[in-house]
């Protein structure tokens, strides 16, 4: 079978009716041709050189008829044959449905977990450098991913991490967030899926727009910095720092263009509200700080509780309504944060049985 597949996918190959019928009858052969064509499509976009050498190496590696799946190293430049076979395989080129992977998020582990879409865990290492605001999740060299693999990164409650996407874009993930992204971007768009909250710094690529999808919306950009918040049972929002984005509601099919310094909020019905926003809390988060300005203490404590994985118990309802300005490094331990809260002189905060008690 392998020789038949390679013959059909050779440059300027003429594919007979008999070969096309054989392709239709043999699912394994059809999958093999799909993988070759898929790899050729991706690698052509990446302009990889020495195609003839790589084809020769591919033939050498696959002398035995143990032909299960072709990996990225199978790089073929067939033209006429590829177009004919593409008609049979086009419906299989769509990326895995990722929307389901970001809904009903439930993360229990206390360390970041990276899996492929089928649930198989992918080995990672965590880089904590002095200059990084958050630890960086890096794929181990033995991850052995395929070009069509969809990665699922779960960030547990009380943790924050950053990840560099295949195009060089950087994502800063808040606690209890999930990011779904491809091992390689291919096609017209660069699309990722988010549940939770993340700050994006996008590599500019005018020919391939970047899309952040959630169960309820899409945010479309070319190259910019922005924050997306998408937690279940809460309004979604996009806050733009630089550039321009289009924020789209999936259920209403309406959209709005946001300018720098604006925040668009979408309610459960898909209606938008756009207001001027203070971008400092988002850029300060990116740089490793908590920054709250003119926010009530209740909102501040809710965010701190999410970050430090502690429950909040208030016995001082009046203090919870006070609007405060609070700045603190995110690598500070909880005792330092509690001390800073007490320095505001509007309440007394203490940690008891893993609860932050406000009196």
mmCIF file of C-alpha atoms in Angstrom, residues 48-191:
data_model
loop_
_atom_site.group_PDB
_atom_site.id
_atom_site.type_symbol
_atom_site.label_atom_id
_atom_site.label_comp_id
_atom_site.label_asym_id
_atom_site.label_seq_id
_atom_site.Cartn_x
_atom_site.Cartn_y
_atom_site.Cartn_z
ATOM 1 C CA UNK A 48 10.413 24.312 4.143
ATOM 2 C CA UNK A 49 13.362 23.608 1.773
ATOM 3 C CA UNK A 50 14.889 20.413 0.346
ATOM 4 C CA UNK A 51 11.599 18.705 -0.468
ATOM 5 C CA UNK A 52 13.208 16.057 -2.695
ATOM 6 C CA UNK A 53 15.675 15.113 0.038
ATOM 7 C CA UNK A 54 12.897 14.828 2.598
ATOM 8 C CA UNK A 55 10.779 12.671 0.253
ATOM 9 C CA UNK A 56 13.734 10.330 -0.253
ATOM 10 C CA UNK A 57 14.259 10.150 3.487
ATOM 11 C CA UNK A 58 10.559 9.448 3.975
ATOM 12 C CA UNK A 59 10.676 6.513 1.531
ATOM 13 C CA UNK A 60 13.731 5.117 3.326
ATOM 14 C CA UNK A 61 12.033 5.306 6.728
ATOM 15 C CA UNK A 62 8.917 3.521 5.473
ATOM 16 C CA UNK A 63 10.298 0.543 3.532
ATOM 17 C CA UNK A 64 8.236 -1.834 5.653
ATOM 18 C CA UNK A 65 4.447 -1.899 5.072
ATOM 19 C CA UNK A 66 3.726 -0.773 8.639
ATOM 20 C CA UNK A 67 1.895 2.350 7.530
ATOM 21 C CA UNK A 68 -0.328 3.632 10.319
ATOM 22 C CA UNK A 69 0.033 7.412 10.468
ATOM 23 C CA UNK A 70 2.327 9.817 8.636
ATOM 24 C CA UNK A 71 3.916 12.515 10.750
ATOM 25 C CA UNK A 72 5.003 15.988 9.864
ATOM 26 C CA UNK A 73 8.276 14.768 8.330
ATOM 27 C CA UNK A 74 6.324 13.338 5.371
ATOM 28 C CA UNK A 75 6.539 16.439 3.179
ATOM 29 C CA UNK A 76 5.151 16.015 -0.331
ATOM 30 C CA UNK A 77 4.764 18.631 -3.061
ATOM 31 C CA UNK A 78 2.417 16.820 -5.463
ATOM 32 C CA UNK A 79 0.207 19.194 -7.435
ATOM 33 C CA UNK A 80 -2.149 17.545 -9.910
ATOM 34 C CA UNK A 81 -2.500 14.345 -7.867
ATOM 35 C CA UNK A 82 -2.939 16.276 -4.658
ATOM 36 C CA UNK A 83 -5.776 18.339 -6.120
ATOM 37 C CA UNK A 84 -7.662 15.212 -7.207
ATOM 38 C CA UNK A 85 -7.217 13.516 -3.847
ATOM 39 C CA UNK A 86 -8.107 16.735 -2.032
ATOM 40 C CA UNK A 87 -11.652 16.479 -3.395
ATOM 41 C CA UNK A 88 -12.036 13.189 -1.537
ATOM 42 C CA UNK A 89 -10.413 14.434 1.660
ATOM 43 C CA UNK A 90 -11.497 18.060 1.989
ATOM 44 C CA UNK A 91 -14.208 17.361 4.549
ATOM 45 C CA UNK A 92 -11.614 15.965 6.967
ATOM 46 C CA UNK A 93 -9.405 19.062 7.078
ATOM 47 C CA UNK A 94 -11.381 20.962 9.677
ATOM 48 C CA UNK A 95 -9.639 21.284 13.065
ATOM 49 C CA UNK A 96 -11.087 19.352 16.000
ATOM 50 C CA UNK A 97 -14.220 20.891 17.495
ATOM 51 C CA UNK A 98 -12.783 22.817 20.423
ATOM 52 C CA UNK A 99 -15.873 24.595 21.709
ATOM 53 C CA UNK A 100 -16.846 21.576 23.793
ATOM 54 C CA UNK A 101 -13.390 21.549 25.399
ATOM 55 C CA UNK A 102 -13.812 24.992 26.989
ATOM 56 C CA UNK A 103 -17.352 24.595 28.331
ATOM 57 C CA UNK A 104 -18.151 23.375 31.844
ATOM 58 C CA UNK A 105 -14.615 23.985 32.985
ATOM 59 C CA UNK A 106 -13.643 22.040 36.120
ATOM 60 C CA UNK A 107 -9.972 21.973 37.119
ATOM 61 C CA UNK A 108 -8.851 20.114 40.228
ATOM 62 C CA UNK A 109 -5.066 19.711 40.011
ATOM 63 C CA UNK A 110 -2.761 22.264 41.628
ATOM 64 C CA UNK A 111 -0.334 22.347 38.679
ATOM 65 C CA UNK A 112 -0.902 23.205 35.010
ATOM 66 C CA UNK A 113 -1.994 20.231 32.940
ATOM 67 C CA UNK A 114 -1.489 20.119 29.176
ATOM 68 C CA UNK A 115 -3.314 17.440 27.222
ATOM 69 C CA UNK A 116 -4.246 16.735 23.639
ATOM 70 C CA UNK A 117 -7.930 16.688 22.779
ATOM 71 C CA UNK A 118 -8.356 12.973 23.528
ATOM 72 C CA UNK A 119 -7.253 13.531 27.150
ATOM 73 C CA UNK A 120 -3.727 12.136 26.826
ATOM 74 C CA UNK A 121 -1.388 14.203 29.020
ATOM 75 C CA UNK A 122 1.505 15.986 27.309
ATOM 76 C CA UNK A 123 4.783 16.383 29.260
ATOM 77 C CA UNK A 124 5.675 19.981 30.087
ATOM 78 C CA UNK A 125 8.252 21.868 32.093
ATOM 79 C CA UNK A 126 7.721 25.097 34.015
ATOM 80 C CA UNK A 127 10.169 27.966 33.562
ATOM 81 C CA UNK A 128 10.258 30.513 36.372
ATOM 82 C CA UNK A 129 12.791 33.146 35.369
ATOM 83 C CA UNK A 130 13.383 36.324 37.311
ATOM 84 C CA UNK A 131 12.206 38.522 34.441
ATOM 85 C CA UNK A 132 8.945 36.588 33.876
ATOM 86 C CA UNK A 133 5.779 37.852 35.537
ATOM 87 C CA UNK A 134 4.319 34.334 35.541
ATOM 88 C CA UNK A 135 5.855 30.863 35.191
ATOM 89 C CA UNK A 136 5.952 29.777 31.568
ATOM 90 C CA UNK A 137 4.528 26.422 30.450
ATOM 91 C CA UNK A 138 6.900 24.880 27.901
ATOM 92 C CA UNK A 139 6.466 21.690 25.901
ATOM 93 C CA UNK A 140 9.098 19.066 26.608
ATOM 94 C CA UNK A 141 11.172 18.062 23.613
ATOM 95 C CA UNK A 142 9.780 14.514 23.819
ATOM 96 C CA UNK A 143 6.148 15.672 23.550
ATOM 97 C CA UNK A 144 6.060 14.049 20.070
ATOM 98 C CA UNK A 145 3.054 16.008 18.785
ATOM 99 C CA UNK A 146 1.466 15.700 15.372
ATOM 100 C CA UNK A 147 0.461 18.670 13.234
ATOM 101 C CA UNK A 148 -3.266 18.137 13.778
ATOM 102 C CA UNK A 149 -3.092 17.791 17.567
ATOM 103 C CA UNK A 150 -5.213 20.187 19.591
ATOM 104 C CA UNK A 151 -3.695 21.149 22.955
ATOM 105 C CA UNK A 152 -5.720 21.838 26.102
ATOM 106 C CA UNK A 153 -3.989 23.824 28.864
ATOM 107 C CA UNK A 154 -5.727 23.859 32.261
ATOM 108 C CA UNK A 155 -4.662 26.470 34.821
ATOM 109 C CA UNK A 156 -5.746 25.514 38.352
ATOM 110 C CA UNK A 157 -7.404 27.693 40.930
ATOM 111 C CA UNK A 158 -4.842 29.867 42.715
ATOM 112 C CA UNK A 159 -2.236 29.747 39.890
ATOM 113 C CA UNK A 160 -1.246 31.869 36.902
ATOM 114 C CA UNK A 161 0.849 30.835 33.909
ATOM 115 C CA UNK A 162 1.861 32.067 30.512
ATOM 116 C CA UNK A 163 2.255 30.163 27.267
ATOM 117 C CA UNK A 164 3.822 31.045 23.917
ATOM 118 C CA UNK A 165 1.673 30.017 20.956
ATOM 119 C CA UNK A 166 3.069 28.500 17.721
ATOM 120 C CA UNK A 167 3.129 31.930 16.011
ATOM 121 C CA UNK A 168 5.037 33.581 18.868
ATOM 122 C CA UNK A 169 1.969 35.216 20.433
ATOM 123 C CA UNK A 170 2.005 35.206 24.236
ATOM 124 C CA UNK A 171 -0.953 34.436 26.524
ATOM 125 C CA UNK A 172 -1.057 35.296 30.255
ATOM 126 C CA UNK A 173 -3.645 33.020 31.866
ATOM 127 C CA UNK A 174 -5.550 33.821 35.057
ATOM 128 C CA UNK A 175 -6.477 31.189 37.661
ATOM 129 C CA UNK A 176 -9.140 28.612 36.776
ATOM 130 C CA UNK A 177 -8.767 29.205 33.043
ATOM 131 C CA UNK A 178 -8.545 26.857 30.091
ATOM 132 C CA UNK A 179 -6.876 27.553 26.751
ATOM 133 C CA UNK A 180 -7.349 25.289 23.727
ATOM 134 C CA UNK A 181 -4.963 25.827 20.805
ATOM 135 C CA UNK A 182 -3.405 23.889 17.899
ATOM 136 C CA UNK A 183 0.113 22.532 17.969
ATOM 137 C CA UNK A 184 0.607 24.376 14.660
ATOM 138 C CA UNK A 185 -1.494 27.159 13.134
ATOM 139 C CA UNK A 186 -2.662 26.412 9.606
ATOM 140 C CA UNK A 187 -5.297 27.757 7.239
ATOM 141 C CA UNK A 188 -6.639 31.291 6.892
ATOM 142 C CA UNK A 189 -7.036 32.059 10.627
ATOM 143 C CA UNK A 190 -5.131 31.582 13.863
ATOM 144 C CA UNK A 191 -7.816 30.458 16.300
#
